[in-house]
Tab-separated table of C-alpha atoms and ligand atoms in Angstrom:
chain	number	residue	atom	x	y	z
A	1	UNK	CA	131.325	109.047	93.348
A	2	UNK	CA	133.913	108.432	95.929
A	3	UNK	CA	133.731	109.555	99.401
A	4	UNK	CA	132.341	113.058	99.763
A	5	UNK	CA	133.968	115.776	101.407
A	6	UNK	CA	130.734	117.421	102.859
A	7	UNK	CA	129.778	114.164	104.845
A	8	UNK	CA	128.544	114.870	107.973
A	9	UNK	CA	129.405	111.256	109.343
A	10	UNK	CA	132.324	110.380	111.214
A	11	UNK	CA	135.607	109.279	108.980
A	12	UNK	CA	135.594	106.088	110.577
A	13	UNK	CA	132.660	105.160	108.481
A	14	UNK	CA	132.192	104.747	105.033
A	15	UNK	CA	129.715	107.020	103.449
A	16	UNK	CA	126.184	105.475	102.680
A	17	UNK	CA	125.881	103.346	99.125
A	18	UNK	CA	125.507	105.534	95.974
A	19	UNK	CA	122.335	104.290	94.046
A	20	UNK	CA	123.905	103.574	90.810
A	21	UNK	CA	126.091	100.977	92.544
A	22	UNK	CA	122.893	98.631	92.982
A	23	UNK	CA	120.075	100.010	91.334
A	24	UNK	CA	117.387	97.483	91.595
A	25	UNK	CA	119.998	94.522	92.273
A	26	UNK	CA	118.811	94.687	96.071
A	27	UNK	CA	115.815	92.998	95.015
A	28	UNK	CA	116.806	90.048	93.345
A	29	UNK	CA	120.100	89.561	94.895
A	30	UNK	CA	119.632	86.730	97.616
A	31	UNK	CA	116.926	83.843	98.521
A	32	UNK	CA	113.624	82.559	97.072
A	33	UNK	CA	112.446	84.403	94.037
A	34	UNK	CA	108.975	84.945	94.728
A	35	UNK	CA	106.874	85.336	91.353
A	36	UNK	CA	103.444	87.115	91.218
A	37	UNK	CA	102.007	83.686	90.519
A	38	UNK	CA	102.792	82.499	94.238
A	39	UNK	CA	105.498	79.932	93.002
A	40	UNK	CA	108.547	79.819	94.601
A	41	UNK	CA	111.266	79.380	91.936
A	42	UNK	CA	114.480	77.399	92.944
A	43	UNK	CA	116.655	79.200	95.590
A	44	UNK	CA	119.477	78.424	93.442
A	45	UNK	CA	118.421	80.863	90.687
A	46	UNK	CA	118.407	77.431	88.438
A	47	UNK	CA	115.062	78.278	87.013
A	48	UNK	CA	115.937	78.171	83.151
A	49	UNK	CA	114.589	74.828	81.368
A	50	UNK	CA	117.283	72.965	79.375
A	51	UNK	CA	116.123	70.862	76.694
A	52	UNK	CA	118.351	69.134	74.172
A	53	UNK	CA	118.006	65.732	72.441
A	54	UNK	CA	120.063	63.090	73.474
A	55	UNK	CA	120.541	59.187	72.987
A	56	UNK	CA	118.346	56.939	75.488
A	57	UNK	CA	121.884	55.749	77.014
A	58	UNK	CA	123.119	59.585	77.857
A	59	UNK	CA	119.778	60.170	79.329
A	60	UNK	CA	120.065	56.991	81.442
A	61	UNK	CA	123.541	57.459	82.421
A	62	UNK	CA	122.880	61.139	83.700
A	63	UNK	CA	120.102	60.012	85.599
A	64	UNK	CA	121.452	57.159	87.213
A	65	UNK	CA	124.768	58.825	87.720
A	66	UNK	CA	122.725	61.471	89.658
A	67	UNK	CA	121.236	59.534	91.577
A	68	UNK	CA	123.890	57.561	92.595
A	69	UNK	CA	126.013	60.191	93.742
A	70	UNK	CA	122.637	61.737	95.507
A	71	UNK	CA	122.737	64.781	93.247
A	72	UNK	CA	120.228	67.007	91.120
A	73	UNK	CA	121.054	66.531	87.738
A	74	UNK	CA	121.529	69.916	87.239
A	75	UNK	CA	124.686	70.103	89.525
A	76	UNK	CA	126.018	66.914	87.706
A	77	UNK	CA	125.959	68.920	84.513
A	78	UNK	CA	127.523	71.903	86.446
A	79	UNK	CA	130.268	69.232	87.345
A	80	UNK	CA	130.710	68.224	83.953
A	81	UNK	CA	131.076	71.818	82.927
A	82	UNK	CA	133.892	72.504	85.835
A	83	UNK	CA	135.715	69.356	84.601
A	84	UNK	CA	135.416	70.337	80.929
A	85	UNK	CA	136.311	74.282	81.254
A	86	UNK	CA	139.393	72.843	83.349
A	87	UNK	CA	140.450	70.177	80.549
A	88	UNK	CA	139.803	72.910	78.083
A	89	UNK	CA	142.063	75.519	79.844
A	90	UNK	CA	144.974	72.877	80.240
A	91	UNK	CA	144.989	72.288	76.363
A	92	UNK	CA	144.645	76.114	75.635
A	93	UNK	CA	147.944	76.311	77.450
B	1	UNK	CA	87.815	102.110	107.998
B	2	UNK	CA	89.926	101.817	104.994
B	3	UNK	CA	91.777	98.747	103.874
B	4	UNK	CA	95.621	99.471	104.695
B	5	UNK	CA	98.499	97.134	104.017
B	6	UNK	CA	101.373	97.520	106.143
B	7	UNK	CA	104.467	95.386	105.352
B	8	UNK	CA	107.401	95.231	107.745
B	9	UNK	CA	110.448	94.734	105.488
B	10	UNK	CA	114.269	94.519	105.533
B	11	UNK	CA	116.477	92.017	103.784
B	12	UNK	CA	118.894	92.482	106.785
B	13	UNK	CA	117.864	89.782	109.369
B	14	UNK	CA	117.074	90.251	113.124
B	15	UNK	CA	116.524	93.850	113.068
B	16	UNK	CA	112.892	93.818	114.418
B	17	UNK	CA	110.388	93.204	111.862
B	18	UNK	CA	108.424	90.352	113.265
B	19	UNK	CA	108.474	92.079	116.889
B	20	UNK	CA	107.179	95.308	115.317
B	21	UNK	CA	104.677	93.792	113.080
B	22	UNK	CA	103.397	91.992	115.870
B	23	UNK	CA	102.964	94.860	118.372
B	24	UNK	CA	101.905	96.906	115.044
B	25	UNK	CA	99.054	94.298	114.445
B	26	UNK	CA	98.381	94.111	118.533
B	27	UNK	CA	98.344	98.082	118.949
B	28	UNK	CA	95.639	98.580	116.147
B	29	UNK	CA	93.540	95.720	117.631
B	30	UNK	CA	93.721	97.450	120.724
B	31	UNK	CA	92.285	100.840	118.873
B	32	UNK	CA	89.470	98.055	117.739
B	33	UNK	CA	90.686	97.623	114.392
B	34	UNK	CA	89.863	94.682	112.473
B	35	UNK	CA	93.830	93.252	111.697
B	36	UNK	CA	94.966	90.020	110.123
B	37	UNK	CA	99.192	89.555	110.417
B	38	UNK	CA	100.222	87.762	107.477
B	39	UNK	CA	103.454	85.558	107.999
B	40	UNK	CA	105.139	85.270	104.482
B	41	UNK	CA	108.515	84.053	106.303
B	42	UNK	CA	107.720	80.336	105.386
B	43	UNK	CA	110.958	79.092	106.460
B	44	UNK	CA	110.446	80.479	110.437
B	45	UNK	CA	107.024	81.351	110.994
B	46	UNK	CA	107.977	83.458	114.078
B	47	UNK	CA	104.807	85.984	113.885
B	48	UNK	CA	102.790	82.535	113.631
B	49	UNK	CA	104.977	81.380	117.021
B	50	UNK	CA	104.127	84.742	118.834
B	51	UNK	CA	100.421	84.216	118.007
B	52	UNK	CA	100.503	80.785	119.454
B	53	UNK	CA	102.304	81.710	122.623
B	54	UNK	CA	99.955	85.029	122.903
B	55	UNK	CA	96.854	82.422	122.747
B	56	UNK	CA	98.456	80.072	125.301
B	57	UNK	CA	98.691	83.078	127.515
B	58	UNK	CA	95.627	84.145	127.234
B	59	UNK	CA	96.565	87.764	126.103
B	60	UNK	CA	93.699	89.864	124.749
B	61	UNK	CA	93.109	91.096	122.427
B	62	UNK	CA	93.709	88.032	119.963
B	63	UNK	CA	95.621	88.921	117.258
B	64	UNK	CA	94.804	86.872	113.962
B	65	UNK	CA	97.984	85.517	112.330
B	66	UNK	CA	97.723	83.487	108.787
B	67	UNK	CA	100.821	82.177	106.981
B	68	UNK	CA	100.941	83.199	103.922
B	69	UNK	CA	102.888	83.445	100.577
B	70	UNK	CA	103.154	86.791	98.748
B	71	UNK	CA	100.592	86.089	96.294
B	72	UNK	CA	98.466	84.683	99.417
B	73	UNK	CA	99.231	87.973	101.310
B	74	UNK	CA	98.365	90.356	98.898
B	75	UNK	CA	94.813	88.509	98.232
B	76	UNK	CA	93.977	89.310	101.925
B	77	UNK	CA	93.871	92.957	101.386
B	78	UNK	CA	90.472	94.215	102.068
B	79	UNK	CA	89.505	90.900	104.311
B	80	UNK	CA	90.162	93.496	106.995
B	81	UNK	CA	90.894	97.105	108.080
B	82	UNK	CA	94.517	96.521	108.865
B	83	UNK	CA	96.940	93.503	106.991
B	84	UNK	CA	99.853	93.720	108.320
B	85	UNK	CA	102.628	91.662	106.501
B	86	UNK	CA	105.642	90.472	108.742
B	87	UNK	CA	108.278	89.330	105.502
B	88	UNK	CA	111.361	87.327	105.910
B	89	UNK	CA	115.249	88.332	106.485
B	90	UNK	CA	115.827	88.664	102.512
B	91	UNK	CA	115.058	91.085	99.906
B	92	UNK	CA	113.464	89.438	96.626
B	93	UNK	CA	110.931	90.120	93.936
B	94	UNK	CA	108.240	89.341	96.782
B	95	UNK	CA	109.338	92.355	98.322
B	96	UNK	CA	108.879	94.748	95.559
B	97	UNK	CA	105.329	93.127	94.893
B	98	UNK	CA	104.359	94.056	98.573
B	99	UNK	CA	105.949	97.733	98.210
B	100	UNK	CA	103.724	98.139	94.996
B	101	UNK	CA	100.589	97.192	96.658
B	102	UNK	CA	101.209	98.395	100.025
B	103	UNK	CA	99.717	101.545	101.757
B	104	UNK	CA	103.034	101.991	103.788
B	105	UNK	CA	105.876	100.021	104.084
B	106	UNK	CA	108.040	99.822	107.202
B	107	UNK	CA	111.445	99.115	107.050
B	108	UNK	CA	113.136	98.639	110.427
B	109	UNK	CA	116.923	99.080	110.693
B	110	UNK	CA	119.699	98.806	113.548
B	111	UNK	CA	121.999	101.027	114.557
B	112	UNK	CA	125.227	100.158	112.652
B	113	UNK	CA	126.690	101.740	109.944
B	114	UNK	CA	128.339	98.879	108.151
B	115	UNK	CA	125.690	96.185	108.994
B	116	UNK	CA	122.278	97.452	109.297
B	117	UNK	CA	122.312	101.045	107.670
B	118	UNK	CA	124.255	100.120	104.737
B	119	UNK	CA	121.988	97.141	103.387
B	120	UNK	CA	119.005	99.195	104.615
B	121	UNK	CA	119.880	101.955	101.920
B	122	UNK	CA	120.915	99.479	99.117
B	123	UNK	CA	116.989	98.617	99.869
B	124	UNK	CA	115.706	102.306	99.642
B	125	UNK	CA	117.504	102.759	96.569
B	126	UNK	CA	116.458	99.576	95.147
B	127	UNK	CA	112.740	100.209	95.811
B	128	UNK	CA	113.077	104.081	95.112
B	129	UNK	CA	114.722	102.949	91.416
B	130	UNK	CA	111.663	100.457	90.859
B	131	UNK	CA	109.216	103.593	91.250
B	132	UNK	CA	108.107	103.262	94.926
B	133	UNK	CA	107.673	106.740	96.295
B	134	UNK	CA	109.918	107.742	99.094
B	135	UNK	CA	106.596	108.849	101.239
B	136	UNK	CA	105.216	104.963	101.075
B	137	UNK	CA	108.446	103.672	102.668
B	138	UNK	CA	109.360	104.653	106.237
B	139	UNK	CA	112.389	103.516	108.171
B	140	UNK	CA	112.098	102.885	111.727
B	141	UNK	CA	114.957	102.900	113.878
B	142	UNK	CA	114.944	99.850	115.719
B	143	UNK	CA	116.976	97.856	118.552
B	144	UNK	CA	118.880	100.911	119.067
B	145	UNK	CA	120.860	101.202	122.675
B	146	UNK	CA	118.818	100.692	125.623
B	147	UNK	CA	121.074	103.292	127.257
B	148	UNK	CA	119.856	106.987	126.663
B	149	UNK	CA	122.879	108.486	126.206
B	150	UNK	CA	124.240	105.634	123.510
B	151	UNK	CA	120.813	105.813	121.742
B	152	UNK	CA	120.874	109.354	121.529
B	153	UNK	CA	124.286	109.178	119.589
B	154	UNK	CA	123.332	106.334	117.759
B	155	UNK	CA	120.097	107.841	116.415
B	156	UNK	CA	122.295	111.026	115.310
B	157	UNK	CA	124.560	108.884	113.482
B	158	UNK	CA	121.659	107.047	111.710
B	159	UNK	CA	119.604	109.899	110.871
B	160	UNK	CA	122.621	111.502	109.549
B	161	UNK	CA	123.550	108.516	107.557
B	162	UNK	CA	120.266	108.266	106.157
B	163	UNK	CA	119.586	112.175	105.489
B	164	UNK	CA	123.207	111.448	103.222
B	165	UNK	CA	121.741	108.591	101.786
B	166	UNK	CA	118.723	110.167	100.576
B	167	UNK	CA	120.275	112.951	99.030
B	168	UNK	CA	119.202	113.009	95.310
B	169	UNK	CA	116.935	110.701	95.857
B	170	UNK	CA	114.006	112.859	97.205
B	171	UNK	CA	115.031	112.133	101.232
B	172	UNK	CA	114.079	109.110	102.752
B	173	UNK	CA	111.565	108.906	105.436
B	174	UNK	CA	113.061	108.506	108.572
B	175	UNK	CA	109.973	107.989	111.383
B	176	UNK	CA	110.736	109.882	114.753
B	177	UNK	CA	112.010	108.182	117.789
B	178	UNK	CA	113.417	105.041	117.964
B	179	UNK	CA	112.924	101.419	119.582
B	180	UNK	CA	115.605	100.259	122.280
B	181	UNK	CA	116.767	97.142	122.561
B	182	UNK	CA	115.328	96.447	125.752
B	183	UNK	CA	115.367	93.136	127.669
B	184	UNK	CA	112.247	93.597	128.807
B	185	UNK	CA	110.949	93.769	125.382
B	186	UNK	CA	112.705	90.808	124.362
B	187	UNK	CA	111.268	88.696	127.332
B	188	UNK	CA	107.695	89.911	126.861
B	189	UNK	CA	107.779	89.419	123.131
B	190	UNK	CA	108.412	85.692	123.720
B	191	UNK	CA	105.649	85.356	125.965
B	192	UNK	CA	103.268	86.801	123.245
B	193	UNK	CA	103.185	90.415	124.269
B	194	UNK	CA	103.432	93.677	121.581
B	195	UNK	CA	105.741	95.960	122.781
B	196	UNK	CA	103.073	98.682	123.665
B	197	UNK	CA	101.735	95.814	126.235
B	198	UNK	CA	105.163	95.582	127.592
B	199	UNK	CA	105.768	97.585	130.516
B	200	UNK	CA	108.028	96.691	133.715
B	201	UNK	CA	107.561	100.287	135.157
B	202	UNK	CA	110.403	101.791	132.741
B	203	UNK	CA	107.541	103.879	130.525
B	204	UNK	CA	108.380	101.239	127.691
B	205	UNK	CA	104.882	100.433	126.976
B	206	UNK	CA	104.554	104.519	126.493
B	207	UNK	CA	107.430	104.740	124.220
B	208	UNK	CA	106.528	101.914	121.875
B	209	UNK	CA	102.955	103.525	121.846
B	210	UNK	CA	104.762	106.798	120.303
B	211	UNK	CA	106.363	104.511	117.711
B	212	UNK	CA	103.106	102.531	116.980
B	213	UNK	CA	101.293	106.268	116.526
B	214	UNK	CA	103.985	107.679	114.265
B	215	UNK	CA	103.860	104.292	111.980
B	216	UNK	CA	100.106	104.869	111.859
B	217	UNK	CA	100.313	108.257	111.093
B	218	UNK	CA	102.692	107.547	108.201
B	219	UNK	CA	100.268	105.033	107.046
B	220	UNK	CA	97.361	107.546	107.404
B	221	UNK	CA	99.015	109.952	105.294
B	222	UNK	CA	100.287	107.425	102.738
B	223	UNK	CA	96.990	106.352	102.463
B	224	UNK	CA	95.448	109.764	101.739
B	225	UNK	CA	97.771	110.780	99.118
B	226	UNK	CA	97.098	107.501	97.379
B	227	UNK	CA	93.574	108.037	97.362
B	228	UNK	CA	94.235	111.400	96.371
B	229	UNK	CA	96.266	110.181	93.479
B	230	UNK	CA	93.863	107.607	92.500
B	231	UNK	CA	90.934	110.336	92.346
B	232	UNK	CA	93.059	112.409	90.005
B	233	UNK	CA	93.765	109.449	87.916
B	234	UNK	CA	90.018	108.555	87.842
B	235	UNK	CA	89.145	111.886	86.728
B	236	UNK	CA	92.088	112.101	84.154
B	237	UNK	CA	90.864	108.678	82.977
B	238	UNK	CA	87.298	109.553	82.525
B	239	UNK	CA	88.032	113.339	81.197
B	240	UNK	CA	91.492	113.353	79.259
B	241	UNK	CA	91.078	116.684	77.911
B	242	UNK	CA	91.013	118.693	80.958
B	243	UNK	CA	93.217	117.239	83.434
B	244	UNK	CA	94.292	119.829	86.016
B	245	UNK	CA	91.478	120.107	88.152
B	246	UNK	CA	91.964	120.171	91.798
B	247	UNK	CA	88.874	119.903	93.269
B	248	UNK	CA	89.365	119.572	96.954
B	249	UNK	CA	87.436	116.674	97.562
B	250	UNK	CA	84.404	116.280	95.510
B	251	UNK	CA	83.215	112.733	95.059
B	252	UNK	CA	83.751	110.520	92.176
C	1	LIG	N1	112.897	96.583	120.695
C	1	LIG	C1	113.609	94.793	121.209
C	1	LIG	N2	114.020	94.747	122.133
C	1	LIG	C2	114.477	93.406	122.832
C	1	LIG	N3	114.745	92.703	121.884
C	1	LIG	C3	114.229	92.766	121.059
C	1	LIG	C4	113.486	93.761	120.185
C	1	LIG	N4	113.071	93.871	118.937
C	1	LIG	C5	113.564	92.557	118.446
C	1	LIG	N5	113.939	91.837	119.532
C	1	LIG	C6	114.287	90.173	119.578
C	1	LIG	O1	115.411	90.462	118.507
C	1	LIG	C7	115.222	89.210	118.235
C	1	LIG	C8	115.271	89.535	116.748
C	1	LIG	O2	113.827	90.188	116.753
C	1	LIG	P1	113.052	89.833	115.121
C	1	LIG	O3	112.681	88.579	115.448
C	1	LIG	O4	111.929	90.610	115.295
C	1	LIG	O5	113.607	90.460	113.837
C	1	LIG	P2	113.252	89.983	112.218
C	1	LIG	O6	113.810	91.376	111.787
C	1	LIG	O7	111.815	89.536	112.230
C	1	LIG	O8	113.994	88.994	112.001
C	1	LIG	P3	114.412	87.771	110.826
C	1	LIG	O9	114.728	88.654	109.547
C	1	LIG	O10	115.197	86.919	111.162
C	1	LIG	O11	112.876	87.835	110.425
C	1	LIG	C9	114.312	88.377	118.709
C	1	LIG	O12	114.600	87.555	119.634
C	1	LIG	C10	113.345	89.318	119.301
C	1	LIG	O13	112.764	88.913	120.201
C	2	LIG	MG1	111.173	87.655	111.597
């Protein structure tokens, strides 16, 4: 649905957003997500458990590296992903 | 008096949710209703601040304001006649939860098509898509121009905008009138007054009272509809075979 011809709105304004553009999205778009149990999950949307089996050394490194940089481990992981993707992209090329 | 829950919501910030929630709570308290105002804006707690300065200035009636998360706010239903809920300037699952359990949700919006009305329409569409009936949501035109002429044209534009947005959605409810953005309102709010308690000789209090009554009418109408639906549902549950009786108010 594009701009409606029969709109009574002055043409200098855009018409109201149509429902199909954003059904339900308006309700989980930004801010805290408060669940029915009243808990507030992460503002960042990082609320999924990520568990895997690693060596004790790796775990220790993750923990200390995150601490040293004053970051959460999830942020460090995301840094690592970004670095990985950069290297991979260069390799593909 | 029945227990009603009336949240004031709009993910768009600064549209007057807190001002209207506090004012509505005070207006209902003036009528003698037992009112609790739940402040679910944990970050700002501006309704709490309003009530503190209200107490500080000995303004009567006292309005009970309590900090709450969404779940706690929902748990307060039934503890008073009128549970008013002030919500933060974002939309989330809590918004939906409140909408589902509310009697009537008040959605204040400012006049700008681009900055106020568009996000308001997104919220309305979202709630509608989640099955919230349009008669349970009332848009209040809030913080419109203090200049009568400009306000008229702002109102006309906003009503046109919202009417067009509601086409095919069953039509969104836009409450009559508008709340002006008056310096006297701003000053009075900061001292702990509700909009109906602020006059300064310009009929501001009367105008605000008009809006509060309009909100109350929306709340009562929605309550009646909800009770009727509940009754029909109850009748259907106890006698699923012959659903269709419209009994015009027979007891349960
Ligand atoms: N009708 C009015 N006239 C004048 N000032 C107003 C009016 N309504 C609200 N204000 C002022 O505008 C500011 C924003 O209003 P308010 O805090 O009620 O908005 P809000 O929607 O609750 O914002 P938030 O999203 O941050 O919670 C406040 O300083 C308030 O005092
Ligand atoms: Mg507020």
